[in-house]
Every structure is written in C-alpha cells, then in structure tokens.
mmCIF file of N, CA, C and O in Angstrom:
data_model
loop_
_atom_site.group_PDB
_atom_site.id
_atom_site.type_symbol
_atom_site.label_atom_id
_atom_site.label_comp_id
_atom_site.label_asym_id
_atom_site.label_seq_id
_atom_site.Cartn_x
_atom_site.Cartn_y
_atom_site.Cartn_z
ATOM 1 N N PRO O 195 169.849 100.000 110.094
ATOM 2 C CA PRO O 195 168.926 100.655 111.005
ATOM 3 C C PRO O 195 168.657 102.101 110.611
ATOM 4 O O PRO O 195 169.467 102.737 109.966
ATOM 5 N N ILE O 196 167.528 102.608 111.040
ATOM 6 C CA ILE O 196 167.173 103.992 110.764
ATOM 7 C C ILE O 196 168.182 104.916 111.440
ATOM 8 O O ILE O 196 168.591 105.914 110.890
ATOM 9 N N PHE O 197 168.578 104.595 112.640
ATOM 10 C CA PHE O 197 169.602 105.347 113.351
ATOM 11 C C PHE O 197 170.336 104.377 114.253
ATOM 12 O O PHE O 197 169.836 103.309 114.572
ATOM 13 N N GLN O 198 171.561 104.733 114.601
ATOM 14 C CA GLN O 198 172.360 103.869 115.458
ATOM 15 C C GLN O 198 172.197 104.292 116.913
ATOM 16 O O GLN O 198 172.528 105.410 117.276
ATOM 17 N N LYS O 199 171.661 103.431 117.719
ATOM 18 C CA LYS O 199 171.568 103.648 119.162
ATOM 19 C C LYS O 199 171.830 102.311 119.810
ATOM 20 O O LYS O 199 171.038 101.378 119.682
ATOM 21 N N ASN O 200 172.983 102.186 120.443
ATOM 22 C CA ASN O 200 173.336 100.935 121.096
ATOM 23 C C ASN O 200 172.788 100.906 122.513
ATOM 24 O O ASN O 200 172.827 101.901 123.226
ATOM 25 N N ILE O 201 172.286 99.741 122.903
ATOM 26 C CA ILE O 201 171.793 99.506 124.252
ATOM 27 C C ILE O 201 172.761 98.534 124.921
ATOM 28 O O ILE O 201 172.865 97.381 124.518
ATOM 29 N N ASN O 202 173.483 99.015 125.911
ATOM 30 C CA ASN O 202 174.456 98.198 126.656
ATOM 31 C C ASN O 202 175.460 97.495 125.750
ATOM 32 O O ASN O 202 175.918 96.400 126.064
ATOM 33 N N SER O 203 175.775 98.088 124.608
ATOM 34 C CA SER O 203 176.705 97.492 123.639
ATOM 35 C C SER O 203 176.285 96.088 123.250
ATOM 36 O O SER O 203 177.106 95.273 122.859
ATOM 37 N N LYS O 204 174.990 95.787 123.374
ATOM 38 C CA LYS O 204 174.490 94.453 123.037
ATOM 39 C C LYS O 204 173.447 94.491 121.923
ATOM 40 O O LYS O 204 173.358 93.566 121.129
ATOM 41 N N TYR O 205 172.652 95.553 121.860
ATOM 42 C CA TYR O 205 171.581 95.653 120.874
ATOM 43 C C TYR O 205 171.659 96.978 120.130
ATOM 44 O O TYR O 205 172.112 97.971 120.682
ATOM 45 N N VAL O 206 171.180 96.977 118.892
ATOM 46 C CA VAL O 206 171.029 98.205 118.115
ATOM 47 C C VAL O 206 169.542 98.384 117.849
ATOM 48 O O VAL O 206 168.880 97.464 117.338
ATOM 49 N N LEU O 207 169.010 99.566 118.198
ATOM 50 C CA LEU O 207 167.607 99.860 117.921
ATOM 51 C C LEU O 207 167.408 99.937 116.413
ATOM 52 O O LEU O 207 168.131 100.643 115.720
ATOM 53 N N GLU O 208 166.427 99.209 115.900
ATOM 54 C CA GLU O 208 166.151 99.186 114.470
ATOM 55 C C GLU O 208 164.886 99.955 114.114
ATOM 56 O O GLU O 208 164.874 100.720 113.162
ATOM 57 N N GLU O 209 163.812 99.694 114.877
ATOM 58 C CA GLU O 209 162.515 100.254 114.512
ATOM 59 C C GLU O 209 161.619 100.354 115.739
ATOM 60 O O GLU O 209 161.514 99.404 116.511
ATOM 61 N N PHE O 210 160.974 101.495 115.893
ATOM 62 C CA PHE O 210 160.004 101.675 116.966
ATOM 63 C C PHE O 210 158.742 100.910 116.592
ATOM 64 O O PHE O 210 158.199 101.078 115.496
ATOM 65 N N LEU O 211 158.259 100.039 117.486
ATOM 66 C CA LEU O 211 157.077 99.219 117.194
ATOM 67 C C LEU O 211 155.812 99.729 117.865
ATOM 68 O O LEU O 211 154.721 99.558 117.339
ATOM 69 N N GLY O 212 155.941 100.338 119.041
ATOM 70 C CA GLY O 212 154.754 100.839 119.715
ATOM 71 C C GLY O 212 155.051 101.234 121.142
ATOM 72 O O GLY O 212 156.163 101.064 121.637
ATOM 73 N N SER O 213 154.016 101.775 121.799
ATOM 74 C CA SER O 213 154.200 102.196 123.184
ATOM 75 C C SER O 213 152.892 102.093 123.946
ATOM 76 O O SER O 213 151.811 102.033 123.351
ATOM 77 N N GLY O 214 153.025 102.062 125.268
ATOM 78 C CA GLY O 214 151.884 102.082 126.167
ATOM 79 C C GLY O 214 152.083 103.216 127.150
ATOM 80 O O GLY O 214 152.853 104.142 126.892
ATOM 81 N N SER O 215 151.432 103.114 128.295
ATOM 82 C CA SER O 215 151.513 104.203 129.264
ATOM 83 C C SER O 215 152.882 104.320 129.920
ATOM 84 O O SER O 215 153.261 105.404 130.357
ATOM 85 N N SER O 216 153.632 103.227 129.999
ATOM 86 C CA SER O 216 154.908 103.296 130.724
ATOM 87 C C SER O 216 156.081 102.670 129.983
ATOM 88 O O SER O 216 157.185 102.647 130.502
ATOM 89 N N ALA O 217 155.869 102.164 128.777
ATOM 90 C CA ALA O 217 156.957 101.477 128.089
ATOM 91 C C ALA O 217 156.864 101.649 126.578
ATOM 92 O O ALA O 217 155.807 101.952 126.037
ATOM 93 N N GLU O 218 158.018 101.457 125.932
ATOM 94 C CA GLU O 218 158.118 101.440 124.479
ATOM 95 C C GLU O 218 158.607 100.063 124.056
ATOM 96 O O GLU O 218 159.332 99.409 124.798
ATOM 97 N N VAL O 219 158.232 99.644 122.856
ATOM 98 C CA VAL O 219 158.708 98.380 122.301
ATOM 99 C C VAL O 219 159.437 98.684 120.991
ATOM 100 O O VAL O 219 158.919 99.406 120.133
ATOM 101 N N TRP O 220 160.646 98.135 120.873
ATOM 102 C CA TRP O 220 161.500 98.354 119.718
ATOM 103 C C TRP O 220 161.921 97.030 119.100
ATOM 104 O O TRP O 220 162.130 96.054 119.813
ATOM 105 N N LYS O 221 162.082 97.024 117.803
ATOM 106 C CA LYS O 221 162.732 95.917 117.108
ATOM 107 C C LYS O 221 164.224 96.215 117.202
ATOM 108 O O LYS O 221 164.660 97.326 116.884
ATOM 109 N N VAL O 222 165.005 95.249 117.694
ATOM 110 C CA VAL O 222 166.449 95.441 117.849
ATOM 111 C C VAL O 222 167.197 94.282 117.208
ATOM 112 O O VAL O 222 166.651 93.196 117.027
ATOM 113 N N SER O 223 168.444 94.544 116.866
ATOM 114 C CA SER O 223 169.352 93.502 116.393
ATOM 115 C C SER O 223 170.415 93.297 117.447
ATOM 116 O O SER O 223 170.918 94.267 118.029
ATOM 117 N N GLU O 224 170.750 92.052 117.687
ATOM 118 C CA GLU O 224 171.821 91.744 118.631
ATOM 119 C C GLU O 224 173.156 91.963 117.929
ATOM 120 O O GLU O 224 173.386 91.438 116.839
ATOM 121 N N ILE O 225 174.022 92.768 118.541
ATOM 122 C CA ILE O 225 175.321 93.081 117.948
ATOM 123 C C ILE O 225 176.150 91.799 117.847
ATOM 124 O O ILE O 225 176.231 91.023 118.783
ATOM 125 N N GLY O 226 176.742 91.581 116.688
ATOM 126 C CA GLY O 226 177.594 90.417 116.468
ATOM 127 C C GLY O 226 176.851 89.189 115.987
ATOM 128 O O GLY O 226 177.440 88.125 115.838
ATOM 129 N N SER O 227 175.546 89.313 115.752
ATOM 130 C CA SER O 227 174.775 88.185 115.228
ATOM 131 C C SER O 227 173.658 88.729 114.345
ATOM 132 O O SER O 227 173.451 89.929 114.253
ATOM 133 N N ASN O 228 172.947 87.853 113.707
ATOM 134 C CA ASN O 228 171.807 88.253 112.878
ATOM 135 C C ASN O 228 170.491 88.092 113.616
ATOM 136 O O ASN O 228 169.433 88.124 113.009
ATOM 137 N N VAL O 229 170.551 87.921 114.930
ATOM 138 C CA VAL O 229 169.352 87.688 115.724
ATOM 139 C C VAL O 229 168.625 89.003 115.975
ATOM 140 O O VAL O 229 169.250 90.007 116.334
ATOM 141 N N GLN O 230 167.308 88.992 115.768
ATOM 142 C CA GLN O 230 166.490 90.166 116.055
ATOM 143 C C GLN O 230 165.549 89.837 117.204
ATOM 144 O O GLN O 230 165.101 88.710 117.356
ATOM 145 N N TRP O 231 165.262 90.863 118.010
ATOM 146 C CA TRP O 231 164.421 90.721 119.186
ATOM 147 C C TRP O 231 163.410 91.854 119.231
ATOM 148 O O TRP O 231 163.601 92.894 118.608
ATOM 149 N N ALA O 232 162.393 91.688 120.044
ATOM 150 C CA ALA O 232 161.533 92.795 120.450
ATOM 151 C C ALA O 232 162.012 93.173 121.843
ATOM 152 O O ALA O 232 162.149 92.323 122.712
ATOM 153 N N LEU O 233 162.302 94.446 122.046
ATOM 154 C CA LEU O 233 162.836 94.928 123.317
ATOM 155 C C LEU O 233 161.860 95.917 123.936
ATOM 156 O O LEU O 233 161.494 96.905 123.314
ATOM 157 N N LYS O 234 161.409 95.622 125.150
ATOM 158 C CA LYS O 234 160.508 96.506 125.863
ATOM 159 C C LYS O 234 161.336 97.353 126.821
ATOM 160 O O LYS O 234 162.088 96.833 127.637
ATOM 161 N N ILE O 235 161.173 98.672 126.714
ATOM 162 C CA ILE O 235 161.959 99.617 127.505
ATOM 163 C C ILE O 235 161.011 100.546 128.244
ATOM 164 O O ILE O 235 160.049 101.044 127.656
ATOM 165 N N LEU O 236 161.284 100.778 129.529
ATOM 166 C CA LEU O 236 160.504 101.787 130.234
ATOM 167 C C LEU O 236 160.613 103.092 129.467
ATOM 168 O O LEU O 236 161.711 103.513 129.103
ATOM 169 N N ALA O 237 159.491 103.715 129.193
ATOM 170 C CA ALA O 237 159.474 104.937 128.391
ATOM 171 C C ALA O 237 160.256 106.041 129.072
ATOM 172 O O ALA O 237 160.140 106.220 130.286
ATOM 173 N N PRO O 238 161.061 106.776 128.301
ATOM 174 C CA PRO O 238 161.771 107.909 128.892
ATOM 175 C C PRO O 238 160.778 108.872 129.539
ATOM 176 O O PRO O 238 159.739 109.179 128.971
ATOM 177 N N GLY O 239 161.090 109.277 130.750
ATOM 178 C CA GLY O 239 160.212 110.197 131.442
ATOM 179 C C GLY O 239 158.964 109.566 132.024
ATOM 180 O O GLY O 239 158.060 110.257 132.470
ATOM 181 N N SER O 240 158.896 108.229 132.018
ATOM 182 C CA SER O 240 157.700 107.566 132.567
ATOM 183 C C SER O 240 157.586 107.822 134.067
ATOM 184 O O SER O 240 156.493 107.773 134.622
ATOM 185 N N GLY O 241 158.715 108.071 134.708
ATOM 186 C CA GLY O 241 158.706 108.429 136.118
ATOM 187 C C GLY O 241 158.165 107.345 137.020
ATOM 188 O O GLY O 241 157.584 107.637 138.063
ATOM 189 N N LEU O 242 158.358 106.084 136.636
ATOM 190 C CA LEU O 242 157.876 105.009 137.494
ATOM 191 C C LEU O 242 158.614 105.014 138.823
ATOM 192 O O LEU O 242 159.837 105.081 138.859
ATOM 193 N N ASP O 243 157.850 104.943 139.894
ATOM 194 C CA ASP O 243 158.456 104.852 141.210
ATOM 195 C C ASP O 243 158.895 103.407 141.454
ATOM 196 O O ASP O 243 158.805 102.567 140.566
ATOM 197 N N GLU O 244 159.372 103.135 142.646
ATOM 198 C CA GLU O 244 159.859 101.784 142.949
ATOM 199 C C GLU O 244 158.766 100.741 142.767
ATOM 200 O O GLU O 244 159.028 99.652 142.272
ATOM 201 N N TYR O 245 157.542 101.062 143.154
ATOM 202 C CA TYR O 245 156.444 100.106 142.980
ATOM 203 C C TYR O 245 156.173 99.858 141.498
ATOM 204 O O TYR O 245 155.981 98.723 141.084
ATOM 205 N N GLY O 246 156.190 100.900 140.696
ATOM 206 C CA GLY O 246 155.972 100.743 139.259
ATOM 207 C C GLY O 246 157.042 99.873 138.620
ATOM 208 O O GLY O 246 156.759 99.045 137.758
ATOM 209 N N GLN O 247 158.284 100.050 139.061
ATOM 210 C CA GLN O 247 159.373 99.216 138.556
ATOM 211 C C GLN O 247 159.188 97.773 139.015
ATOM 212 O O GLN O 247 159.469 96.832 138.267
ATOM 213 N N PHE O 248 158.710 97.576 140.243
ATOM 214 C CA PHE O 248 158.421 96.236 140.752
ATOM 215 C C PHE O 248 157.374 95.555 139.877
ATOM 216 O O PHE O 248 157.526 94.396 139.493
ATOM 217 N N VAL O 249 156.307 96.280 139.536
ATOM 218 C CA VAL O 249 155.243 95.725 138.696
ATOM 219 C C VAL O 249 155.795 95.368 137.310
ATOM 220 O O VAL O 249 155.467 94.321 136.755
ATOM 221 N N PHE O 250 156.665 96.216 136.766
ATOM 222 C CA PHE O 250 157.294 95.944 135.466
ATOM 223 C C PHE O 250 158.089 94.641 135.519
ATOM 224 O O PHE O 250 157.979 93.786 134.651
ATOM 225 N N ARG O 251 158.887 94.478 136.587
ATOM 226 C CA ARG O 251 159.676 93.244 136.740
ATOM 227 C C ARG O 251 158.761 92.032 136.931
ATOM 228 O O ARG O 251 159.019 90.955 136.397
ATOM 229 N N GLU O 252 157.693 92.215 137.707
ATOM 230 C CA GLU O 252 156.753 91.121 137.949
ATOM 231 C C GLU O 252 156.078 90.687 136.640
ATOM 232 O O GLU O 252 155.889 89.498 136.392
ATOM 233 N N GLU O 253 155.742 91.646 135.805
ATOM 234 C CA GLU O 253 155.157 91.330 134.495
ATOM 235 C C GLU O 253 156.125 90.476 133.676
ATOM 236 O O GLU O 253 155.730 89.495 133.048
ATOM 237 N N PHE O 254 157.409 90.847 133.701
ATOM 238 C CA PHE O 254 158.410 90.055 132.990
ATOM 239 C C PHE O 254 158.452 88.622 133.518
ATOM 240 O O PHE O 254 158.459 87.668 132.751
ATOM 241 N N GLU O 255 158.480 88.477 134.838
ATOM 242 C CA GLU O 255 158.529 87.142 135.450
ATOM 243 C C GLU O 255 157.339 86.288 134.995
ATOM 244 O O GLU O 255 157.488 85.101 134.708
ATOM 245 N N LYS O 256 156.171 86.893 134.920
ATOM 246 C CA LYS O 256 154.973 86.158 134.508
ATOM 247 C C LYS O 256 155.032 85.755 133.046
ATOM 248 O O LYS O 256 154.535 84.694 132.666
ATOM 249 N N THR O 257 155.651 86.594 132.203
ATOM 250 C CA THR O 257 155.732 86.229 130.786
ATOM 251 C C THR O 257 156.634 85.017 130.570
ATOM 252 O O THR O 257 156.485 84.315 129.574
ATOM 253 N N LEU O 258 157.544 84.750 131.495
ATOM 254 C CA LEU O 258 158.393 83.562 131.369
ATOM 255 C C LEU O 258 157.575 82.277 131.413
ATOM 256 O O LEU O 258 157.998 81.243 130.909
ATOM 257 N N GLU O 259 156.401 82.348 132.021
ATOM 258 C CA GLU O 259 155.550 81.168 132.168
ATOM 259 C C GLU O 259 154.642 80.937 130.963
ATOM 260 O O GLU O 259 153.999 79.898 130.864
ATOM 261 N N LEU O 260 154.567 81.903 130.055
ATOM 262 C CA LEU O 260 153.672 81.798 128.908
ATOM 263 C C LEU O 260 154.346 81.056 127.759
ATOM 264 O O LEU O 260 155.473 81.368 127.389
ATOM 265 N N HIS O 261 153.637 80.079 127.209
ATOM 266 C CA HIS O 261 154.153 79.311 126.070
ATOM 267 C C HIS O 261 153.014 79.084 125.089
ATOM 268 O O HIS O 261 152.107 78.285 125.347
ATOM 269 N N HIS O 262 153.044 79.832 123.998
ATOM 270 C CA HIS O 262 152.012 79.721 122.973
ATOM 271 C C HIS O 262 152.620 80.196 121.659
ATOM 272 O O HIS O 262 153.425 81.141 121.654
ATOM 273 N N PRO O 263 152.269 79.579 120.526
ATOM 274 C CA PRO O 263 152.883 79.980 119.257
ATOM 275 C C PRO O 263 152.604 81.434 118.853
ATOM 276 O O PRO O 263 153.343 82.002 118.066
ATOM 277 N N ASN O 264 151.565 82.046 119.396
ATOM 278 C CA ASN O 264 151.233 83.422 119.033
ATOM 279 C C ASN O 264 151.732 84.453 120.054
ATOM 280 O O ASN O 264 151.362 85.621 119.984
ATOM 281 N N ILE O 265 152.558 84.022 121.016
ATOM 282 C CA ILE O 265 153.098 84.919 122.033
ATOM 283 C C ILE O 265 154.618 84.876 121.966
ATOM 284 O O ILE O 265 155.216 83.800 121.937
ATOM 285 N N LEU O 266 155.236 86.063 121.932
ATOM 286 C CA LEU O 266 156.698 86.115 121.965
ATOM 287 C C LEU O 266 157.200 85.559 123.284
ATOM 288 O O LEU O 266 156.634 85.830 124.344
ATOM 289 N N GLN O 267 158.256 84.791 123.221
ATOM 290 C CA GLN O 267 158.859 84.231 124.431
ATOM 291 C C GLN O 267 159.795 85.254 125.056
ATOM 292 O O GLN O 267 160.631 85.832 124.374
ATOM 293 N N ALA O 268 159.652 85.495 126.339
ATOM 294 C CA ALA O 268 160.561 86.396 127.056
ATOM 295 C C ALA O 268 161.921 85.731 127.164
ATOM 296 O O ALA O 268 162.012 84.518 127.348
ATOM 297 N N ALA O 269 162.986 86.530 127.053
ATOM 298 C CA ALA O 269 164.323 85.952 127.061
ATOM 299 C C ALA O 269 165.192 86.462 128.197
ATOM 300 O O ALA O 269 165.828 85.683 128.881
ATOM 301 N N THR O 270 165.227 87.764 128.413
ATOM 302 C CA THR O 270 166.131 88.309 129.419
ATOM 303 C C THR O 270 165.619 89.671 129.881
ATOM 304 O O THR O 270 164.811 90.295 129.210
ATOM 305 N N MET O 271 166.112 90.090 131.031
ATOM 306 C CA MET O 271 165.762 91.399 131.563
ATOM 307 C C MET O 271 167.013 92.029 132.145
ATOM 308 O O MET O 271 167.861 91.341 132.703
ATOM 309 N N GLY O 272 167.135 93.341 132.006
ATOM 310 C CA GLY O 272 168.286 94.026 132.550
ATOM 311 C C GLY O 272 168.015 95.511 132.662
ATOM 312 O O GLY O 272 166.921 95.979 132.351
ATOM 313 N N GLU O 273 169.011 96.236 133.109
ATOM 314 C CA GLU O 273 168.900 97.678 133.260
ATOM 315 C C GLU O 273 170.051 98.341 132.532
ATOM 316 O O GLU O 273 171.142 97.779 132.425
ATOM 317 N N PHE O 274 169.799 99.542 132.025
ATOM 318 C CA PHE O 274 170.849 100.344 131.419
ATOM 319 C C PHE O 274 170.539 101.810 131.665
ATOM 320 O O PHE O 274 169.414 102.181 131.921
ATOM 321 N N GLN O 275 171.559 102.611 131.588
ATOM 322 C CA GLN O 275 171.405 104.061 131.709
ATOM 323 C C GLN O 275 171.659 104.670 130.347
ATOM 324 O O GLN O 275 172.623 104.325 129.685
ATOM 325 N N SER O 276 170.752 105.570 129.925
ATOM 326 C CA SER O 276 170.957 106.203 128.616
ATOM 327 C C SER O 276 171.668 107.519 128.759
ATOM 328 O O SER O 276 171.873 108.016 129.814
#
C-alpha cells in the first residue's frame, strides 16, 4: 500500500479511487486475506447530520437489491472512529 491506515483492524487503505459531495471511495485489502474491496467512507468533515447519515444507510440498503455484472455488489456496512 501507499501508506498504512487500518480501518477497524479489518482493512488496509490501498488507493484513493474518488469522492463525491459526502463520501470517499477507497480500494482496500482485507487484513489476513488477499481479498480486495471498494470501501465507501463518509468524507472527513462532511458534517452529515442524522438525516444525512440516514440517507447514506438507506443508499446502502438499496444497493443490496442491485444485481448486475457491471455493478459492484454491496457486502457490509459499519461504523468506525478515526
């Protein structure tokens, strides 16, 4: 990795992939395996209020219903403190 930053002792940030108005997407490796994921993280300083966090969670729930070869499959959601 370019730098070592562990997320919940489960993932290592490998590469910044992009960002939007409220989130960043990173390529991560799962610690203890060779599995790589795309990890969407609320952007630092995004200042999302409770409603914004609700919308973020709702977006995740909706992605669980999407199944197409050109769409990444959602796997898990959680919270961490940096």
